[in-house]
PDB file of C-alpha atoms in Angstrom:
ATOM      1  CA  UNK A   1      27.004  11.264 -18.620  1.00  0.00           C
ATOM      2  CA  UNK A   2      30.524   9.948 -17.995  1.00  0.00           C
ATOM      3  CA  UNK A   3      29.515   8.437 -14.655  1.00  0.00           C
ATOM      4  CA  UNK A   4      26.340   6.935 -16.088  1.00  0.00           C
ATOM      5  CA  UNK A   5      28.306   5.542 -19.038  1.00  0.00           C
ATOM      6  CA  UNK A   6      30.842   3.939 -16.716  1.00  0.00           C
ATOM      7  CA  UNK A   7      28.128   2.381 -14.573  1.00  0.00           C
ATOM      8  CA  UNK A   8      26.292   1.176 -17.661  1.00  0.00           C
ATOM      9  CA  UNK A   9      29.500  -0.436 -18.904  1.00  0.00           C
ATOM     10  CA  UNK A  10      29.687  -2.389 -15.650  1.00  0.00           C
ATOM     11  CA  UNK A  11      26.033  -3.419 -15.901  1.00  0.00           C
ATOM     12  CA  UNK A  12      25.122  -1.339 -12.843  1.00  0.00           C
ATOM     13  CA  UNK A  13      22.691   0.997 -14.567  1.00  0.00           C
ATOM     14  CA  UNK A  14      20.202   0.632 -17.413  1.00  0.00           C
ATOM     15  CA  UNK A  15      18.902   3.487 -19.504  1.00  0.00           C
ATOM     16  CA  UNK A  16      15.165   3.732 -20.162  1.00  0.00           C
ATOM     17  CA  UNK A  17      13.391   6.098 -22.531  1.00  0.00           C
ATOM     18  CA  UNK A  18      13.044   8.711 -19.801  1.00  0.00           C
ATOM     19  CA  UNK A  19      14.665   7.055 -16.809  1.00  0.00           C
ATOM     20  CA  UNK A  20      17.705   5.362 -15.319  1.00  0.00           C
ATOM     21  CA  UNK A  21      17.385   2.025 -13.523  1.00  0.00           C
ATOM     22  CA  UNK A  22      20.132   1.535 -10.936  1.00  0.00           C
ATOM     23  CA  UNK A  23      21.347  -1.871  -9.842  1.00  0.00           C
ATOM     24  CA  UNK A  24      20.259  -2.653  -6.273  1.00  0.00           C
ATOM     25  CA  UNK A  25      23.910  -2.621  -5.127  1.00  0.00           C
ATOM     26  CA  UNK A  26      24.311   0.938  -6.394  1.00  0.00           C
ATOM     27  CA  UNK A  27      21.088   1.917  -4.674  1.00  0.00           C
ATOM     28  CA  UNK A  28      22.266   0.361  -1.406  1.00  0.00           C
ATOM     29  CA  UNK A  29      25.636   2.110  -1.647  1.00  0.00           C
ATOM     30  CA  UNK A  30      23.981   5.499  -2.198  1.00  0.00           C
ATOM     31  CA  UNK A  31      21.590   4.983   0.718  1.00  0.00           C
ATOM     32  CA  UNK A  32      24.455   3.915   3.001  1.00  0.00           C
ATOM     33  CA  UNK A  33      26.204   7.230   2.384  1.00  0.00           C
ATOM     34  CA  UNK A  34      23.113   9.308   3.186  1.00  0.00           C
ATOM     35  CA  UNK A  35      22.522  10.816   6.600  1.00  0.00           C
ATOM     36  CA  UNK A  36      19.172  10.306   8.290  1.00  0.00           C
ATOM     37  CA  UNK A  37      18.236  13.901   7.444  1.00  0.00           C
ATOM     38  CA  UNK A  38      19.177  13.406   3.798  1.00  0.00           C
ATOM     39  CA  UNK A  39      17.225  10.157   3.653  1.00  0.00           C
ATOM     40  CA  UNK A  40      14.123  11.806   5.124  1.00  0.00           C
ATOM     41  CA  UNK A  41      14.396  14.747   2.736  1.00  0.00           C
ATOM     42  CA  UNK A  42      14.826  12.450  -0.272  1.00  0.00           C
ATOM     43  CA  UNK A  43      11.859  10.300   0.751  1.00  0.00           C
ATOM     44  CA  UNK A  44       9.642  13.344   1.214  1.00  0.00           C
ATOM     45  CA  UNK A  45      10.611  14.691  -2.216  1.00  0.00           C
ATOM     46  CA  UNK A  46       9.981  11.304  -3.841  1.00  0.00           C
ATOM     47  CA  UNK A  47       6.561  11.034  -2.191  1.00  0.00           C
ATOM     48  CA  UNK A  48       5.569  14.467  -3.453  1.00  0.00           C
ATOM     49  CA  UNK A  49       6.873  13.725  -6.944  1.00  0.00           C
ATOM     50  CA  UNK A  50       5.064  10.392  -7.143  1.00  0.00           C
ATOM     51  CA  UNK A  51       1.846  11.913  -5.842  1.00  0.00           C
ATOM     52  CA  UNK A  52       1.965  14.362  -8.744  1.00  0.00           C
ATOM     53  CA  UNK A  53       2.894  11.656 -11.262  1.00  0.00           C
ATOM     54  CA  UNK A  54       0.370   8.907 -10.486  1.00  0.00           C
ATOM     55  CA  UNK A  55      -3.204   9.184 -11.838  1.00  0.00           C
ATOM     56  CA  UNK A  56      -5.676   9.839  -9.031  1.00  0.00           C
ATOM     57  CA  UNK A  57      -8.789   9.060 -11.077  1.00  0.00           C
ATOM     58  CA  UNK A  58      -8.018   5.387 -11.504  1.00  0.00           C
ATOM     59  CA  UNK A  59     -11.443   4.479 -12.897  1.00  0.00           C
ATOM     60  CA  UNK A  60     -12.076   7.484 -15.126  1.00  0.00           C
ATOM     61  CA  UNK A  61      -8.608   8.153 -16.567  1.00  0.00           C
ATOM     62  CA  UNK A  62      -7.988   6.027 -19.669  1.00  0.00           C
ATOM     63  CA  UNK A  63      -4.216   6.340 -19.178  1.00  0.00           C
ATOM     64  CA  UNK A  64      -4.333   5.365 -15.517  1.00  0.00           C
ATOM     65  CA  UNK A  65      -3.623   1.660 -15.917  1.00  0.00           C
ATOM     66  CA  UNK A  66      -0.377   1.813 -17.947  1.00  0.00           C
ATOM     67  CA  UNK A  67       0.888   4.733 -15.865  1.00  0.00           C
ATOM     68  CA  UNK A  68       0.192   2.915 -12.624  1.00  0.00           C
ATOM     69  CA  UNK A  69       1.803  -0.276 -13.903  1.00  0.00           C
ATOM     70  CA  UNK A  70       4.935   1.760 -14.583  1.00  0.00           C
ATOM     71  CA  UNK A  71       4.981   3.631 -11.272  1.00  0.00           C
ATOM     72  CA  UNK A  72       3.601   1.030  -8.828  1.00  0.00           C
ATOM     73  CA  UNK A  73       7.036  -0.492  -7.978  1.00  0.00           C
ATOM     74  CA  UNK A  74       8.307   2.988  -7.100  1.00  0.00           C
ATOM     75  CA  UNK A  75       5.246   3.698  -4.961  1.00  0.00           C
ATOM     76  CA  UNK A  76       5.691   0.401  -3.091  1.00  0.00           C
ATOM     77  CA  UNK A  77       9.381   1.145  -2.528  1.00  0.00           C
ATOM     78  CA  UNK A  78       8.965   4.707  -1.266  1.00  0.00           C
ATOM     79  CA  UNK A  79       6.053   3.836   1.075  1.00  0.00           C
ATOM     80  CA  UNK A  80       7.801   0.863   2.679  1.00  0.00           C
ATOM     81  CA  UNK A  81       8.175   1.145   6.449  1.00  0.00           C
ATOM     82  CA  UNK A  82       6.960   3.837   8.827  1.00  0.00           C
ATOM     83  CA  UNK A  83       6.953   7.222   7.081  1.00  0.00           C
ATOM     84  CA  UNK A  84       8.630  10.277   8.593  1.00  0.00           C
ATOM     85  CA  UNK A  85       6.287  13.035   9.675  1.00  0.00           C
ATOM     86  CA  UNK A  86       7.408  15.143   6.727  1.00  0.00           C
ATOM     87  CA  UNK A  87       5.657  12.842   4.241  1.00  0.00           C
ATOM     88  CA  UNK A  88       3.198  10.804   6.326  1.00  0.00           C
ATOM     89  CA  UNK A  89       0.117  12.332   4.694  1.00  0.00           C
ATOM     90  CA  UNK A  90       1.496  11.843   1.185  1.00  0.00           C
ATOM     91  CA  UNK A  91       2.456   8.260   2.025  1.00  0.00           C
ATOM     92  CA  UNK A  92      -1.094   7.496   3.141  1.00  0.00           C
ATOM     93  CA  UNK A  93      -2.554   8.835  -0.109  1.00  0.00           C
ATOM     94  CA  UNK A  94      -0.060   6.861  -2.211  1.00  0.00           C
ATOM     95  CA  UNK A  95      -0.887   3.681  -0.307  1.00  0.00           C
ATOM     96  CA  UNK A  96      -4.616   4.162  -0.794  1.00  0.00           C
ATOM     97  CA  UNK A  97      -4.293   4.962  -4.490  1.00  0.00           C
ATOM     98  CA  UNK A  98      -2.065   1.916  -4.967  1.00  0.00           C
ATOM     99  CA  UNK A  99      -4.671  -0.252  -3.251  1.00  0.00           C
ATOM    100  CA  UNK A 100      -7.389   1.160  -5.518  1.00  0.00           C
ATOM    101  CA  UNK A 101      -5.323   0.280  -8.576  1.00  0.00           C
ATOM    102  CA  UNK A 102      -4.608  -3.233  -7.298  1.00  0.00           C
ATOM    103  CA  UNK A 103      -8.290  -3.707  -6.479  1.00  0.00           C
ATOM    104  CA  UNK A 104      -9.132  -2.775 -10.057  1.00  0.00           C
ATOM    105  CA  UNK A 105      -6.712  -5.498 -11.181  1.00  0.00           C
ATOM    106  CA  UNK A 106      -8.415  -7.978  -8.853  1.00  0.00           C
ATOM    107  CA  UNK A 107      -5.372  -8.296  -6.574  1.00  0.00           C
ATOM    108  CA  UNK A 108      -7.316  -7.879  -3.347  1.00  0.00           C
ATOM    109  CA  UNK A 109      -4.859  -9.731  -1.121  1.00  0.00           C
ATOM    110  CA  UNK A 110      -2.136  -7.185  -1.896  1.00  0.00           C
ATOM    111  CA  UNK A 111      -4.516  -4.208  -1.899  1.00  0.00           C
ATOM    112  CA  UNK A 112      -5.857  -4.940   1.598  1.00  0.00           C
ATOM    113  CA  UNK A 113      -2.697  -4.401   3.712  1.00  0.00           C
ATOM    114  CA  UNK A 114      -1.767  -1.311   1.722  1.00  0.00           C
ATOM    115  CA  UNK A 115      -5.122   0.320   2.426  1.00  0.00           C
ATOM    116  CA  UNK A 116      -5.022  -0.780   6.066  1.00  0.00           C
ATOM    117  CA  UNK A 117      -1.672   1.000   6.394  1.00  0.00           C
ATOM    118  CA  UNK A 118      -3.126   4.112   4.744  1.00  0.00           C
ATOM    119  CA  UNK A 119      -5.970   4.136   7.262  1.00  0.00           C
ATOM    120  CA  UNK A 120      -3.611   3.658  10.219  1.00  0.00           C
ATOM    121  CA  UNK A 121      -1.432   6.559   9.082  1.00  0.00           C
ATOM    122  CA  UNK A 122      -4.368   8.894   8.434  1.00  0.00           C
ATOM    123  CA  UNK A 123      -5.920   8.062  11.802  1.00  0.00           C
ATOM    124  CA  UNK A 124      -2.638   9.046  13.476  1.00  0.00           C
ATOM    125  CA  UNK A 125      -2.718  12.518  11.898  1.00  0.00           C
ATOM    126  CA  UNK A 126      -4.825  15.589  12.645  1.00  0.00           C
ATOM    127  CA  UNK A 127      -7.377  16.991  10.218  1.00  0.00           C
ATOM    128  CA  UNK A 128      -7.653  13.933   7.975  1.00  0.00           C
ATOM    129  CA  UNK A 129     -11.368  13.155   8.276  1.00  0.00           C
ATOM    130  CA  UNK A 130     -12.058  13.246   4.530  1.00  0.00           C
ATOM    131  CA  UNK A 131      -8.994  11.099   3.778  1.00  0.00           C
ATOM    132  CA  UNK A 132      -9.978   8.607   6.482  1.00  0.00           C
ATOM    133  CA  UNK A 133     -13.340   8.334   4.737  1.00  0.00           C
ATOM    134  CA  UNK A 134     -11.587   7.599   1.440  1.00  0.00           C
ATOM    135  CA  UNK A 135      -9.525   4.875   3.134  1.00  0.00           C
ATOM    136  CA  UNK A 136     -12.618   3.366   4.734  1.00  0.00           C
ATOM    137  CA  UNK A 137     -14.639   3.213   1.521  1.00  0.00           C
ATOM    138  CA  UNK A 138     -11.732   1.636  -0.355  1.00  0.00           C
ATOM    139  CA  UNK A 139     -11.427  -0.952   2.426  1.00  0.00           C
ATOM    140  CA  UNK A 140     -15.176  -1.543   2.177  1.00  0.00           C
ATOM    141  CA  UNK A 141     -14.843  -2.233  -1.546  1.00  0.00           C
ATOM    142  CA  UNK A 142     -11.975  -4.652  -0.910  1.00  0.00           C
ATOM    143  CA  UNK A 143     -13.871  -6.560   1.790  1.00  0.00           C
ATOM    144  CA  UNK A 144     -16.980  -6.673  -0.397  1.00  0.00           C
ATOM    145  CA  UNK A 145     -14.941  -8.314  -3.141  1.00  0.00           C
ATOM    146  CA  UNK A 146     -13.387 -10.659  -0.561  1.00  0.00           C
ATOM    147  CA  UNK A 147     -16.890 -11.941   0.268  1.00  0.00           C
ATOM    148  CA  UNK A 148     -17.003 -10.203   3.643  1.00  0.00           C
ATOM    149  CA  UNK A 149     -20.128  -8.055   3.175  1.00  0.00           C
ATOM    150  CA  UNK A 150     -20.802  -7.500   6.884  1.00  0.00           C
ATOM    151  CA  UNK A 151     -17.336  -6.001   7.345  1.00  0.00           C
ATOM    152  CA  UNK A 152     -17.789  -4.005   4.140  1.00  0.00           C
ATOM    153  CA  UNK A 153     -21.111  -2.655   5.412  1.00  0.00           C
ATOM    154  CA  UNK A 154     -19.601  -1.398   8.677  1.00  0.00           C
ATOM    155  CA  UNK A 155     -16.745   0.304   6.833  1.00  0.00           C
ATOM    156  CA  UNK A 156     -19.031   1.882   4.216  1.00  0.00           C
ATOM    157  CA  UNK A 157     -21.449   3.163   6.861  1.00  0.00           C
ATOM    158  CA  UNK A 158     -18.551   4.683   8.802  1.00  0.00           C
ATOM    159  CA  UNK A 159     -17.161   6.313   5.632  1.00  0.00           C
ATOM    160  CA  UNK A 160     -20.580   7.763   4.792  1.00  0.00           C
ATOM    161  CA  UNK A 161     -21.054   9.202   8.289  1.00  0.00           C
ATOM    162  CA  UNK A 162     -17.594  10.741   8.224  1.00  0.00           C
ATOM    163  CA  UNK A 163     -17.956  12.268   4.770  1.00  0.00           C
ATOM    164  CA  UNK A 164     -21.417  13.625   5.514  1.00  0.00           C
ATOM    165  CA  UNK A 165     -19.902  15.388   8.541  1.00  0.00           C
ATOM    166  CA  UNK A 166     -17.032  17.054   6.674  1.00  0.00           C
ATOM    167  CA  UNK A 167     -17.964  17.327   2.971  1.00  0.00           C
ATOM    168  CA  UNK A 168     -20.776  19.118   1.092  1.00  0.00           C
ATOM    169  CA  UNK A 169     -23.937  17.065   0.690  1.00  0.00           C
ATOM    170  CA  UNK A 170     -23.463  17.017  -3.091  1.00  0.00           C
ATOM    171  CA  UNK A 171     -19.868  15.746  -3.007  1.00  0.00           C
ATOM    172  CA  UNK A 172     -19.142  12.887  -5.428  1.00  0.00           C
ATOM    173  CA  UNK A 173     -17.243  11.221  -2.577  1.00  0.00           C
ATOM    174  CA  UNK A 174     -20.554  10.803  -0.787  1.00  0.00           C
ATOM    175  CA  UNK A 175     -22.012   9.284  -3.958  1.00  0.00           C
ATOM    176  CA  UNK A 176     -19.213   6.695  -3.930  1.00  0.00           C
ATOM    177  CA  UNK A 177     -19.995   5.878  -0.295  1.00  0.00           C
ATOM    178  CA  UNK A 178     -23.699   5.544  -1.056  1.00  0.00           C
ATOM    179  CA  UNK A 179     -23.147   3.373  -4.116  1.00  0.00           C
ATOM    180  CA  UNK A 180     -20.720   1.079  -2.286  1.00  0.00           C
ATOM    181  CA  UNK A 181     -23.106   0.718   0.637  1.00  0.00           C
ATOM    182  CA  UNK A 182     -26.011   0.032  -1.733  1.00  0.00           C
ATOM    183  CA  UNK A 183     -24.089  -2.732  -3.514  1.00  0.00           C
ATOM    184  CA  UNK A 184     -23.139  -4.245  -0.180  1.00  0.00           C
ATOM    185  CA  UNK A 185     -26.719  -4.186   1.082  1.00  0.00           C
ATOM    186  CA  UNK A 186     -27.808  -5.971  -2.091  1.00  0.00           C
ATOM    187  CA  UNK A 187     -25.312  -8.738  -1.379  1.00  0.00           C
ATOM    188  CA  UNK A 188     -26.838  -8.988   2.097  1.00  0.00           C
ATOM    189  CA  UNK A 189     -30.326  -9.213   0.574  1.00  0.00           C
ATOM    190  CA  UNK A 190     -31.462  -5.783   1.814  1.00  0.00           C
ATOM    191  CA  UNK A 191     -32.638  -4.502  -1.558  1.00  0.00           C
ATOM    192  CA  UNK A 192     -35.301  -2.087  -0.291  1.00  0.00           C
ATOM    193  CA  UNK A 193     -32.727  -0.366   1.909  1.00  0.00           C
ATOM    194  CA  UNK A 194     -30.289  -0.231  -1.010  1.00  0.00           C
ATOM    195  CA  UNK A 195     -32.650   1.483  -3.469  1.00  0.00           C
ATOM    196  CA  UNK A 196     -32.776   5.018  -1.952  1.00  0.00           C
ATOM    197  CA  UNK A 197     -28.995   4.947  -1.501  1.00  0.00           C
ATOM    198  CA  UNK A 198     -28.436   4.044  -5.153  1.00  0.00           C
ATOM    199  CA  UNK A 199     -30.953   6.689  -6.259  1.00  0.00           C
ATOM    200  CA  UNK A 200     -29.210   9.370  -4.203  1.00  0.00           C
ATOM    201  CA  UNK A 201     -25.786   8.377  -5.550  1.00  0.00           C
ATOM    202  CA  UNK A 202     -27.138   8.745  -9.092  1.00  0.00           C
ATOM    203  CA  UNK A 203     -28.560  12.216  -8.381  1.00  0.00           C
ATOM    204  CA  UNK A 204     -25.278  13.448  -6.897  1.00  0.00           C
ATOM    205  CA  UNK A 205     -23.156  12.189  -9.786  1.00  0.00           C
ATOM    206  CA  UNK A 206     -25.565  13.544 -12.409  1.00  0.00           C
ATOM    207  CA  UNK A 207     -25.331  16.974 -10.795  1.00  0.00           C
ATOM    208  CA  UNK A 208     -21.547  16.793 -10.425  1.00  0.00           C
ATOM    209  CA  UNK A 209     -20.540  15.279 -13.787  1.00  0.00           C
ATOM    210  CA  UNK A 210     -23.533  15.733 -16.077  1.00  0.00           C
ATOM    211  CA  UNK A 211     -26.050  13.126 -17.267  1.00  0.00           C
ATOM    212  CA  UNK A 212     -23.755  11.411 -19.794  1.00  0.00           C
ATOM    213  CA  UNK A 213     -20.588  10.857 -17.735  1.00  0.00           C
ATOM    214  CA  UNK A 214     -19.135   7.327 -17.338  1.00  0.00           C
ATOM    215  CA  UNK A 215     -19.492   7.620 -13.554  1.00  0.00           C
ATOM    216  CA  UNK A 216     -23.218   8.105 -14.066  1.00  0.00           C
ATOM    217  CA  UNK A 217     -23.333   4.891 -16.113  1.00  0.00           C
ATOM    218  CA  UNK A 218     -21.940   2.979 -13.111  1.00  0.00           C
ATOM    219  CA  UNK A 219     -24.695   4.431 -10.918  1.00  0.00           C
ATOM    220  CA  UNK A 220     -27.332   3.535 -13.504  1.00  0.00           C
ATOM    221  CA  UNK A 221     -26.194  -0.086 -13.616  1.00  0.00           C
ATOM    222  CA  UNK A 222     -26.083  -0.263  -9.821  1.00  0.00           C
ATOM    223  CA  UNK A 223     -29.628   1.076  -9.544  1.00  0.00           C
ATOM    224  CA  UNK A 224     -30.807  -1.230 -12.327  1.00  0.00           C
ATOM    225  CA  UNK A 225     -29.396  -4.208 -10.438  1.00  0.00           C
ATOM    226  CA  UNK A 226     -31.364  -3.182  -7.352  1.00  0.00           C
ATOM    227  CA  UNK A 227     -34.579  -3.089  -9.399  1.00  0.00           C
ATOM    228  CA  UNK A 228     -33.784  -6.472 -10.962  1.00  0.00           C
ATOM    229  CA  UNK A 229     -33.229  -7.971  -7.512  1.00  0.00           C
ATOM    230  CA  UNK A 230     -36.592  -6.501  -6.466  1.00  0.00           C
ATOM    231  CA  UNK A 231     -38.222  -8.105  -9.513  1.00  0.00           C
ATOM    232  CA  UNK A 232     -38.992  -4.766 -11.173  1.00  0.00           C
ATOM    233  CA  UNK A 233     -37.532  -5.402 -14.629  1.00  0.00           C
ATOM    234  CA  UNK A 234     -39.606  -2.620 -16.190  1.00  0.00           C
ATOM    235  CA  UNK A 235     -37.810  -0.052 -14.023  1.00  0.00           C
ATOM    236  CA  UNK A 236     -34.411  -1.625 -14.687  1.00  0.00           C
ATOM    237  CA  UNK A 237     -34.616  -1.735 -18.493  1.00  0.00           C
ATOM    238  CA  UNK A 238     -34.414   2.030 -19.250  1.00  0.00           C
ATOM    239  CA  UNK A 239     -31.600   2.439 -16.744  1.00  0.00           C
ATOM    240  CA  UNK A 240     -29.570  -0.270 -18.461  1.00  0.00           C
ATOM    241  CA  UNK A 241     -30.312   1.183 -21.905  1.00  0.00           C
ATOM    242  CA  UNK A 242     -29.169   4.615 -20.807  1.00  0.00           C
ATOM    243  CA  UNK A 243     -25.969   3.225 -19.276  1.00  0.00           C
ATOM    244  CA  UNK A 244     -25.168   1.325 -22.479  1.00  0.00           C
ATOM    245  CA  UNK A 245     -25.756   4.454 -24.537  1.00  0.00           C
ATOM    246  CA  UNK A 246     -23.355   6.454 -22.352  1.00  0.00           C
ATOM    247  CA  UNK A 247     -20.645   3.815 -22.615  1.00  0.00           C
ATOM    248  CA  UNK A 248     -21.209   3.392 -26.336  1.00  0.00           C
ATOM    249  CA  UNK A 249     -20.564   7.077 -26.911  1.00  0.00           C
ATOM    250  CA  UNK A 250     -17.167   6.952 -25.217  1.00  0.00           C
TER     251      UNK A 250
END
């Protein structure tokens, strides 16, 4: 407390409700005194701590956005540069989750290089097939939103193949791949090819989460959009009504 008080008196530290914010000069001085081994150990511990602290369900967790807004600067700082082997896997996950959050905010230009780094790290490691699939599908979503549907299609198809080879057939991750690919095919005008993908995604999520989960409402809207694009408004209407009911109950 005495040290913190002295630093605060010099304007070199600021107290938060549950944190201390150090001036960049103090941070630099501390890092300069650390050995390479100490720096690696500290980075690995920070990666593990952040991975436990950040919300992983960015779309379904109502507290995800404010928590990520608070922790994103720390995630960016700790994942900067090539990670040591001790925390390479954790760094890749943090980078992908950060890109998912930024994509949700519409900041695709910043999300893209983060997810590309996540993919590069995961591809350099052994036994990361499922994680590579997660990176690929996030990249597909980014490219879809960047109006690059052909690139998005290739990435989504690769993610789906990879996940089908290493995950159970009823995994919600496969539903995400299917739904992303279906949306991309719709953009490309391939609505008939998109329909069975969207239907399968809906079945998987209904089985995994139950019929009234918010994730199911996303699948319902996606399938309804396919039917609308095919001119089948009668099939789309009950899907939309059901999705609205689910969201209205939340």
